[in-house]
């Protein structure tokens, strides 16, 4: 599948690509910035059973791309996903120009009947003061109201700062699961188990601690997930260092809430897996352990077939 990264200069397109698909250290990418991209950079990766071709475009050449028909075809033809990346700084200073770009891209995609999904990454949320980080849904509505096209665009709030890094992985796992039969089937199996309960989030990470499966009961709110992602990056680091903590039910503080959490090693089920992370809004240890055991049984059956 073809995935296009597009947006103004320096919003973070190439850094995102390198952090997620080339395992470059996100912190380094912020401290030592990359050179601006020229032309359209293509590269291929695999994500479980999905082959991804990323077309990373140049921000400086964006005006040219949006005007030149040959460039448009090169960038968008047979794309499955188009991600427009904008950053917090530009949103506050040049929102109109961003909206203009997005409308333009939408128009071009219609012109060539590109059936791809247009998605937005609102990047560098680490630069937003923490008091304002509860405004995400307002920002999402604001952007969609300004774009005014027939369908609301999905907005992912992302950053390469370690404390937010799970947000990016989550965005890609949501986007890419649509193209992966294996992940889709596995998620359906997990949903079957946690679907019987409430207040549960289940994540499976790979050896690079990327979230490759994220699933949750339907009562979980987006804001809660973002808080969780914020906290689990430090928790998983702890687990990584202190292996003895694994398999233990722990209670953690997240926002104003106490949560139950359980992390398990699941490498034995699939070589691409690392941890199974179960988070519960209830503090009932026995209940979470029971869900864990049911999941293990499911994984066992899923991978022995
Ligand atoms: N604060 C912050 N800075 C970031 C983040 N991600 C990337 N950056 C910085 O943003 C700048 C631009 O990154 P690039 O990835 O080169 O941007 P680009 O969109 O590929 O730019 P062009 O190739 O010119 O189109 C660099 O200085 C990065 O360090 C982030 O999450 N937070
Ligand atoms: Mg670039």
Short mmCIF file of C-alpha atoms and ligand atoms in Angstrom, two decimals:
data_model
loop_
_atom_site.label_atom_id
_atom_site.label_comp_id
_atom_site.label_asym_id
_atom_site.label_seq_id
_atom_site.Cartn_x
_atom_site.Cartn_y
_atom_site.Cartn_z
CA UNK A 1 0.00 0.00 0.00
CA UNK A 2 1.14 3.52 -0.72
CA UNK A 3 1.22 6.11 2.04
CA UNK A 4 1.92 9.76 1.28
CA UNK A 5 3.36 12.23 3.80
CA UNK A 6 2.68 15.80 2.80
CA UNK A 7 2.74 19.22 4.45
CA UNK A 8 4.60 22.49 4.88
CA UNK A 9 8.38 22.60 5.48
CA UNK A 10 9.73 21.47 8.85
CA UNK A 11 6.47 20.17 10.26
CA UNK A 12 8.10 16.79 10.98
CA UNK A 13 7.18 14.44 8.10
CA UNK A 14 10.60 12.83 7.65
CA UNK A 15 11.23 12.66 11.40
CA UNK A 16 7.95 10.80 11.90
CA UNK A 17 8.85 8.35 9.14
CA UNK A 18 12.29 7.72 10.61
CA UNK A 19 11.05 7.29 14.17
CA UNK A 20 8.25 4.89 13.31
CA UNK A 21 9.63 2.88 10.41
CA UNK A 22 13.40 3.16 10.76
CA UNK A 23 13.57 2.99 14.56
CA UNK A 24 15.65 6.13 14.80
CA UNK A 25 15.70 7.50 18.30
CA UNK A 26 12.88 10.09 18.49
CA UNK A 27 14.84 12.19 20.95
CA UNK A 28 17.81 12.42 18.59
CA UNK A 29 15.50 13.48 15.78
CA UNK A 30 14.43 16.47 17.85
CA UNK A 31 17.95 17.35 19.02
CA UNK A 32 19.67 16.82 15.67
CA UNK A 33 17.25 17.95 12.96
CA UNK A 34 17.29 16.33 9.52
CA UNK A 35 18.03 18.10 6.25
CA UNK A 36 14.95 19.36 4.41
CA UNK A 37 13.58 16.80 1.96
CA UNK A 38 13.94 17.45 -1.75
CA UNK A 39 11.61 16.01 -4.36
CA UNK A 40 9.67 12.92 -3.36
CA UNK A 41 11.56 10.38 -1.29
CA UNK A 42 10.23 6.84 -1.55
CA UNK A 43 11.03 3.96 0.77
CA UNK A 44 9.50 0.58 1.62
CA UNK A 45 8.83 -1.10 4.94
CA UNK A 46 6.82 -3.98 6.25
CA UNK A 47 4.36 -3.96 9.11
CA UNK A 48 3.40 -7.54 10.05
CA UNK A 49 1.78 -8.63 6.75
CA UNK A 50 1.50 -5.17 5.16
CA UNK A 51 4.00 -3.82 2.63
CA UNK A 52 4.15 -0.07 2.91
CA UNK A 53 5.59 2.30 0.35
CA UNK A 54 6.06 5.70 1.88
CA UNK A 55 6.19 8.75 -0.38
CA UNK A 56 7.79 11.45 1.76
CA UNK A 57 7.34 14.78 -0.01
CA UNK A 58 9.23 18.04 0.31
CA UNK A 59 7.63 20.89 2.22
CA UNK A 60 9.61 23.50 0.35
CA UNK A 61 8.37 22.15 -2.95
CA UNK A 62 4.76 21.80 -1.82
CA UNK A 63 3.51 24.85 -3.79
CA UNK A 64 5.02 23.34 -6.93
CA UNK A 65 3.48 19.93 -6.22
CA UNK A 66 0.06 21.47 -5.72
CA UNK A 67 0.33 23.18 -9.12
CA UNK A 68 2.11 20.74 -11.37
CA UNK A 69 -0.01 17.93 -12.78
CA UNK A 70 2.89 15.54 -13.32
CA UNK A 71 4.03 15.97 -9.71
CA UNK A 72 0.48 15.51 -8.46
CA UNK A 73 0.16 12.25 -10.31
CA UNK A 74 3.52 11.07 -9.06
CA UNK A 75 2.62 11.87 -5.45
CA UNK A 76 -0.99 10.74 -5.25
CA UNK A 77 -1.57 8.09 -7.90
CA UNK A 78 -2.70 4.78 -6.37
CA UNK A 79 -2.23 6.08 -2.84
CA UNK A 80 -4.15 4.35 -0.05
CA UNK A 81 -3.46 6.88 2.69
CA UNK A 82 -2.53 10.54 2.45
CA UNK A 83 -1.32 12.07 5.71
CA UNK A 84 -1.21 15.84 5.85
CA UNK A 85 1.15 16.82 8.66
CA UNK A 86 0.78 20.20 10.32
CA UNK A 87 2.43 21.39 13.48
CA UNK A 88 1.26 23.28 16.50
CA UNK A 89 3.32 26.39 15.72
CA UNK A 90 1.86 26.72 12.23
CA UNK A 91 -1.64 26.06 13.46
CA UNK A 92 -1.41 29.03 15.81
CA UNK A 93 0.24 31.39 13.30
CA UNK A 94 -0.77 30.31 9.80
CA UNK A 95 -3.94 28.30 10.13
CA UNK A 96 -5.50 29.75 6.97
CA UNK A 97 -2.61 28.57 4.83
CA UNK A 98 -2.86 25.05 6.25
CA UNK A 99 -6.59 24.91 5.58
CA UNK A 100 -5.94 26.10 2.03
CA UNK A 101 -3.43 23.28 1.48
CA UNK A 102 -5.78 20.64 2.83
CA UNK A 103 -8.66 21.82 0.63
CA UNK A 104 -6.35 21.88 -2.35
CA UNK A 105 -5.12 18.34 -1.70
CA UNK A 106 -8.68 17.14 -1.27
CA UNK A 107 -9.54 18.71 -4.64
CA UNK A 108 -6.58 17.11 -6.38
CA UNK A 109 -7.49 13.72 -4.93
CA UNK A 110 -11.02 14.12 -6.27
CA UNK A 111 -9.73 15.23 -9.66
CA UNK A 112 -7.73 12.03 -10.11
CA UNK A 113 -10.33 9.93 -8.32
CA UNK A 114 -7.78 8.92 -5.73
CA UNK A 115 -9.62 6.65 -3.37
CA UNK A 116 -7.22 7.23 -0.51
CA UNK A 117 -8.16 8.37 2.95
CA UNK A 118 -6.99 11.88 3.80
CA UNK A 119 -5.88 12.04 7.43
CA UNK A 120 -4.31 14.82 9.48
CA UNK A 121 -1.42 14.63 11.92
CA UNK A 122 -1.42 17.58 14.29
CA UNK A 123 2.22 17.22 15.23
CA UNK A 124 4.56 18.55 17.98
CA UNK A 125 1.91 18.57 20.69
CA UNK A 126 4.81 18.63 23.18
CA UNK A 127 4.96 22.37 22.43
CA UNK A 128 1.43 22.91 23.74
CA UNK A 129 1.29 23.96 27.36
CA UNK A 130 -0.03 21.05 29.39
CA UNK A 131 -2.97 23.13 30.60
CA UNK A 132 -4.19 23.39 27.03
CA UNK A 133 -3.85 19.76 26.11
CA UNK A 134 -7.49 19.19 26.94
CA UNK A 135 -8.41 21.30 23.93
CA UNK A 136 -7.74 18.61 21.36
CA UNK A 137 -11.36 17.89 20.54
CA UNK A 138 -11.99 21.63 20.14
CA UNK A 139 -9.03 21.88 17.75
CA UNK A 140 -10.26 18.87 15.80
CA UNK A 141 -13.72 20.43 15.39
CA UNK A 142 -12.24 23.79 14.52
CA UNK A 143 -10.11 22.31 11.76
CA UNK A 144 -12.97 20.32 10.30
CA UNK A 145 -15.31 23.28 10.40
CA UNK A 146 -12.75 25.37 8.55
CA UNK A 147 -12.15 22.74 5.88
CA UNK A 148 -15.84 22.11 5.26
CA UNK A 149 -15.75 19.08 3.03
CA UNK A 150 -18.40 16.38 2.89
CA UNK A 151 -16.68 14.12 5.41
CA UNK A 152 -14.90 15.00 8.66
CA UNK A 153 -11.19 14.23 8.58
CA UNK A 154 -9.60 12.18 11.29
CA UNK A 155 -7.04 14.19 13.26
CA UNK A 156 -4.27 12.44 15.19
CA UNK A 157 -2.37 14.46 17.82
CA UNK A 158 1.25 13.43 17.70
CA UNK A 159 4.74 14.19 18.94
CA UNK A 160 8.14 12.54 18.97
CA UNK A 161 8.80 13.44 22.59
CA UNK A 162 9.17 10.15 24.51
CA UNK A 163 6.20 10.91 26.74
CA UNK A 164 3.92 11.20 23.70
CA UNK A 165 5.51 8.66 21.41
CA UNK A 166 2.71 6.12 21.86
CA UNK A 167 0.31 8.56 20.24
CA UNK A 168 2.20 8.21 16.97
CA UNK A 169 2.33 4.44 17.18
CA UNK A 170 -1.34 4.40 17.97
CA UNK A 171 -2.08 6.55 14.92
CA UNK A 172 -0.18 4.19 12.63
CA UNK A 173 -1.61 1.07 14.21
CA UNK A 174 -5.14 2.42 13.63
CA UNK A 175 -4.32 3.43 10.08
CA UNK A 176 -2.47 0.28 9.08
CA UNK A 177 -4.73 -2.31 10.67
CA UNK A 178 -7.17 -1.62 7.84
CA UNK A 179 -4.63 -3.15 5.46
CA UNK A 180 -3.58 -6.11 7.58
CA UNK A 181 -5.71 -9.22 7.56
CA UNK A 182 -3.63 -10.79 10.33
CA UNK A 183 -3.89 -7.84 12.69
CA UNK A 184 -7.54 -7.34 11.85
CA UNK A 185 -8.38 -10.96 12.70
CA UNK A 186 -6.34 -10.91 15.89
CA UNK A 187 -7.99 -7.69 17.02
CA UNK A 188 -11.42 -9.20 16.40
CA UNK A 189 -10.44 -12.11 18.65
CA UNK A 190 -9.26 -9.81 21.43
CA UNK A 191 -12.38 -7.65 21.09
CA UNK A 192 -14.50 -10.70 21.65
CA UNK A 193 -12.97 -11.13 25.08
CA UNK A 194 -12.71 -7.59 26.35
CA UNK A 195 -16.03 -6.66 24.68
CA UNK A 196 -17.83 -8.45 27.50
CA UNK A 197 -16.48 -5.97 30.04
CA UNK A 198 -16.04 -2.22 30.49
CA UNK A 199 -13.13 0.16 31.07
CA UNK A 200 -10.43 -1.99 29.48
CA UNK A 201 -7.61 -1.10 27.08
CA UNK A 202 -5.49 -3.84 25.58
CA UNK A 203 -2.24 -3.15 23.72
CA UNK A 204 0.24 -5.44 22.06
CA UNK A 205 3.67 -3.98 21.38
CA UNK A 206 6.50 -5.22 19.19
CA UNK A 207 10.18 -5.54 20.03
CA UNK A 208 10.65 -1.81 19.42
CA UNK A 209 7.78 -1.06 21.80
CA UNK A 210 5.61 0.07 18.93
CA UNK A 211 1.95 -0.57 19.57
CA UNK A 212 0.82 -2.92 16.83
CA UNK A 213 -2.58 -3.71 18.24
CA UNK A 214 -4.70 -1.35 20.22
CA UNK A 215 -8.16 -2.24 21.27
CA UNK A 216 -10.51 -1.09 23.99
CA UNK A 217 -14.06 -1.33 25.24
CA UNK A 218 -16.35 1.23 23.64
CA UNK A 219 -16.85 3.26 26.82
CA UNK A 220 -13.22 4.49 26.72
CA UNK A 221 -12.90 8.17 25.75
CA UNK A 222 -10.11 9.52 23.45
CA UNK A 223 -8.85 11.82 26.18
CA UNK A 224 -8.41 8.88 28.51
CA UNK A 225 -6.40 7.03 25.87
CA UNK A 226 -4.10 10.00 25.41
CA UNK A 227 -3.46 10.20 29.15
CA UNK A 228 -2.77 6.51 29.23
CA UNK A 229 -0.33 6.70 26.38
CA UNK A 230 1.40 9.45 28.23
CA UNK A 231 1.84 7.30 31.31
CA UNK A 232 2.59 3.92 29.83
CA UNK A 233 5.72 5.07 28.07
CA UNK A 234 7.35 5.54 31.46
CA UNK A 235 5.77 2.39 32.86
CA UNK A 236 6.99 0.19 30.01
CA UNK A 237 10.46 1.63 30.45
CA UNK A 238 10.31 0.56 34.07
CA UNK A 239 9.17 -2.87 33.02
CA UNK A 240 11.93 -3.07 30.47
CA UNK A 241 14.53 -2.37 33.11
CA UNK A 242 12.97 -4.27 35.94
CA UNK A 243 11.82 -7.53 34.38
CA UNK A 244 10.74 -8.82 37.77
CA UNK A 245 7.80 -6.45 37.65
CA UNK A 246 6.32 -8.28 34.71
CA UNK A 247 3.21 -10.36 35.14
CA UNK A 248 2.32 -8.45 38.25
CA UNK A 249 -0.84 -6.51 38.73
CA UNK A 250 0.05 -2.94 39.55
CA UNK A 251 -1.94 0.12 40.44
CA UNK A 252 -0.81 3.36 38.85
CA UNK A 253 -1.92 6.95 38.97
CA UNK A 254 -2.94 8.51 35.67
CA UNK A 255 -4.43 11.99 35.59
CA UNK A 256 -6.85 12.02 38.50
CA UNK A 257 -7.50 8.35 38.28
CA UNK A 258 -6.09 5.14 39.66
CA UNK A 259 -5.77 2.35 37.14
CA UNK A 260 -4.99 -1.33 37.27
CA UNK A 261 -2.28 -2.46 34.89
CA UNK A 262 -0.79 -5.78 33.94
CA UNK A 263 2.10 -6.33 31.53
CA UNK A 264 2.99 -9.72 30.11
CA UNK A 265 5.67 -11.05 27.85
CA UNK A 266 3.94 -12.48 24.75
CA UNK A 267 6.93 -13.24 22.53
CA UNK A 268 6.15 -16.93 22.61
CA UNK A 269 2.92 -16.43 20.67
CA UNK A 270 4.45 -14.50 17.81
CA UNK A 271 7.99 -13.39 17.09
CA UNK A 272 6.76 -9.88 16.26
CA UNK A 273 5.27 -9.43 19.70
CA UNK A 274 6.84 -8.12 22.86
CA UNK A 275 4.33 -7.10 25.53
CA UNK A 276 0.67 -7.47 26.16
CA UNK A 277 -0.45 -4.46 28.21
CA UNK A 278 -3.80 -4.58 29.91
CA UNK A 279 -5.16 -1.46 31.55
CA UNK A 280 -8.32 -1.35 33.57
CA UNK A 281 -10.32 1.51 35.05
CA UNK A 282 -11.37 -0.89 37.76
CA UNK A 283 -8.92 -1.86 40.45
CA UNK A 284 -10.12 -5.42 40.62
CA UNK A 285 -7.05 -7.59 40.30
CA UNK A 286 -8.85 -10.91 39.90
CA UNK A 287 -11.00 -9.59 37.09
CA UNK A 288 -8.02 -8.33 35.09
CA UNK A 289 -6.11 -11.58 35.63
CA UNK A 290 -9.11 -13.52 34.37
CA UNK A 291 -9.23 -11.40 31.21
CA UNK A 292 -5.51 -11.94 30.79
CA UNK A 293 -5.91 -15.71 31.04
CA UNK A 294 -8.75 -15.68 28.51
CA UNK A 295 -6.58 -13.64 26.16
CA UNK A 296 -3.70 -16.08 26.54
CA UNK A 297 -6.01 -18.92 25.66
CA UNK A 298 -7.26 -17.01 22.63
CA UNK A 299 -3.73 -16.19 21.48
CA UNK A 300 -2.77 -19.80 21.89
CA UNK A 301 -5.61 -20.97 19.70
CA UNK A 302 -5.13 -18.14 17.21
CA UNK A 303 -1.48 -18.99 16.63
CA UNK A 304 -1.76 -22.76 16.74
CA UNK A 305 -4.12 -22.74 13.75
N1 LIG B 1 9.26 19.91 19.34
C1 LIG B 1 9.21 18.97 18.38
N2 LIG B 1 9.98 19.08 17.28
C2 LIG B 1 9.89 18.12 16.34
C3 LIG B 1 9.02 16.99 16.49
N3 LIG B 1 9.14 16.22 15.39
C4 LIG B 1 10.04 16.82 14.59
N4 LIG B 1 10.50 17.97 15.15
C5 LIG B 1 11.46 18.93 14.57
O1 LIG B 1 10.89 19.49 13.41
C6 LIG B 1 11.90 19.84 12.48
C7 LIG B 1 11.57 19.39 11.11
O2 LIG B 1 11.61 17.99 10.98
P1 LIG B 1 11.57 17.25 9.55
O3 LIG B 1 11.14 15.87 9.85
O4 LIG B 1 12.81 17.43 8.80
O5 LIG B 1 10.39 18.04 8.80
P2 LIG B 1 9.79 17.76 7.34
O6 LIG B 1 8.32 17.96 7.46
O7 LIG B 1 10.26 16.46 6.80
O8 LIG B 1 10.41 18.99 6.52
P3 LIG B 1 10.70 19.06 4.95
O9 LIG B 1 11.49 17.86 4.56
O10 LIG B 1 11.44 20.33 4.75
O11 LIG B 1 9.37 19.12 4.25
C8 LIG B 1 13.20 19.26 13.04
O12 LIG B 1 13.89 20.30 13.66
C9 LIG B 1 12.74 18.26 14.07
O13 LIG B 1 13.66 18.13 15.12
C10 LIG B 1 8.24 16.91 17.68
O14 LIG B 1 7.46 16.00 17.92
N5 LIG B 1 8.37 17.93 18.59
MG1 LIG B 2 11.35 15.96 5.17
#
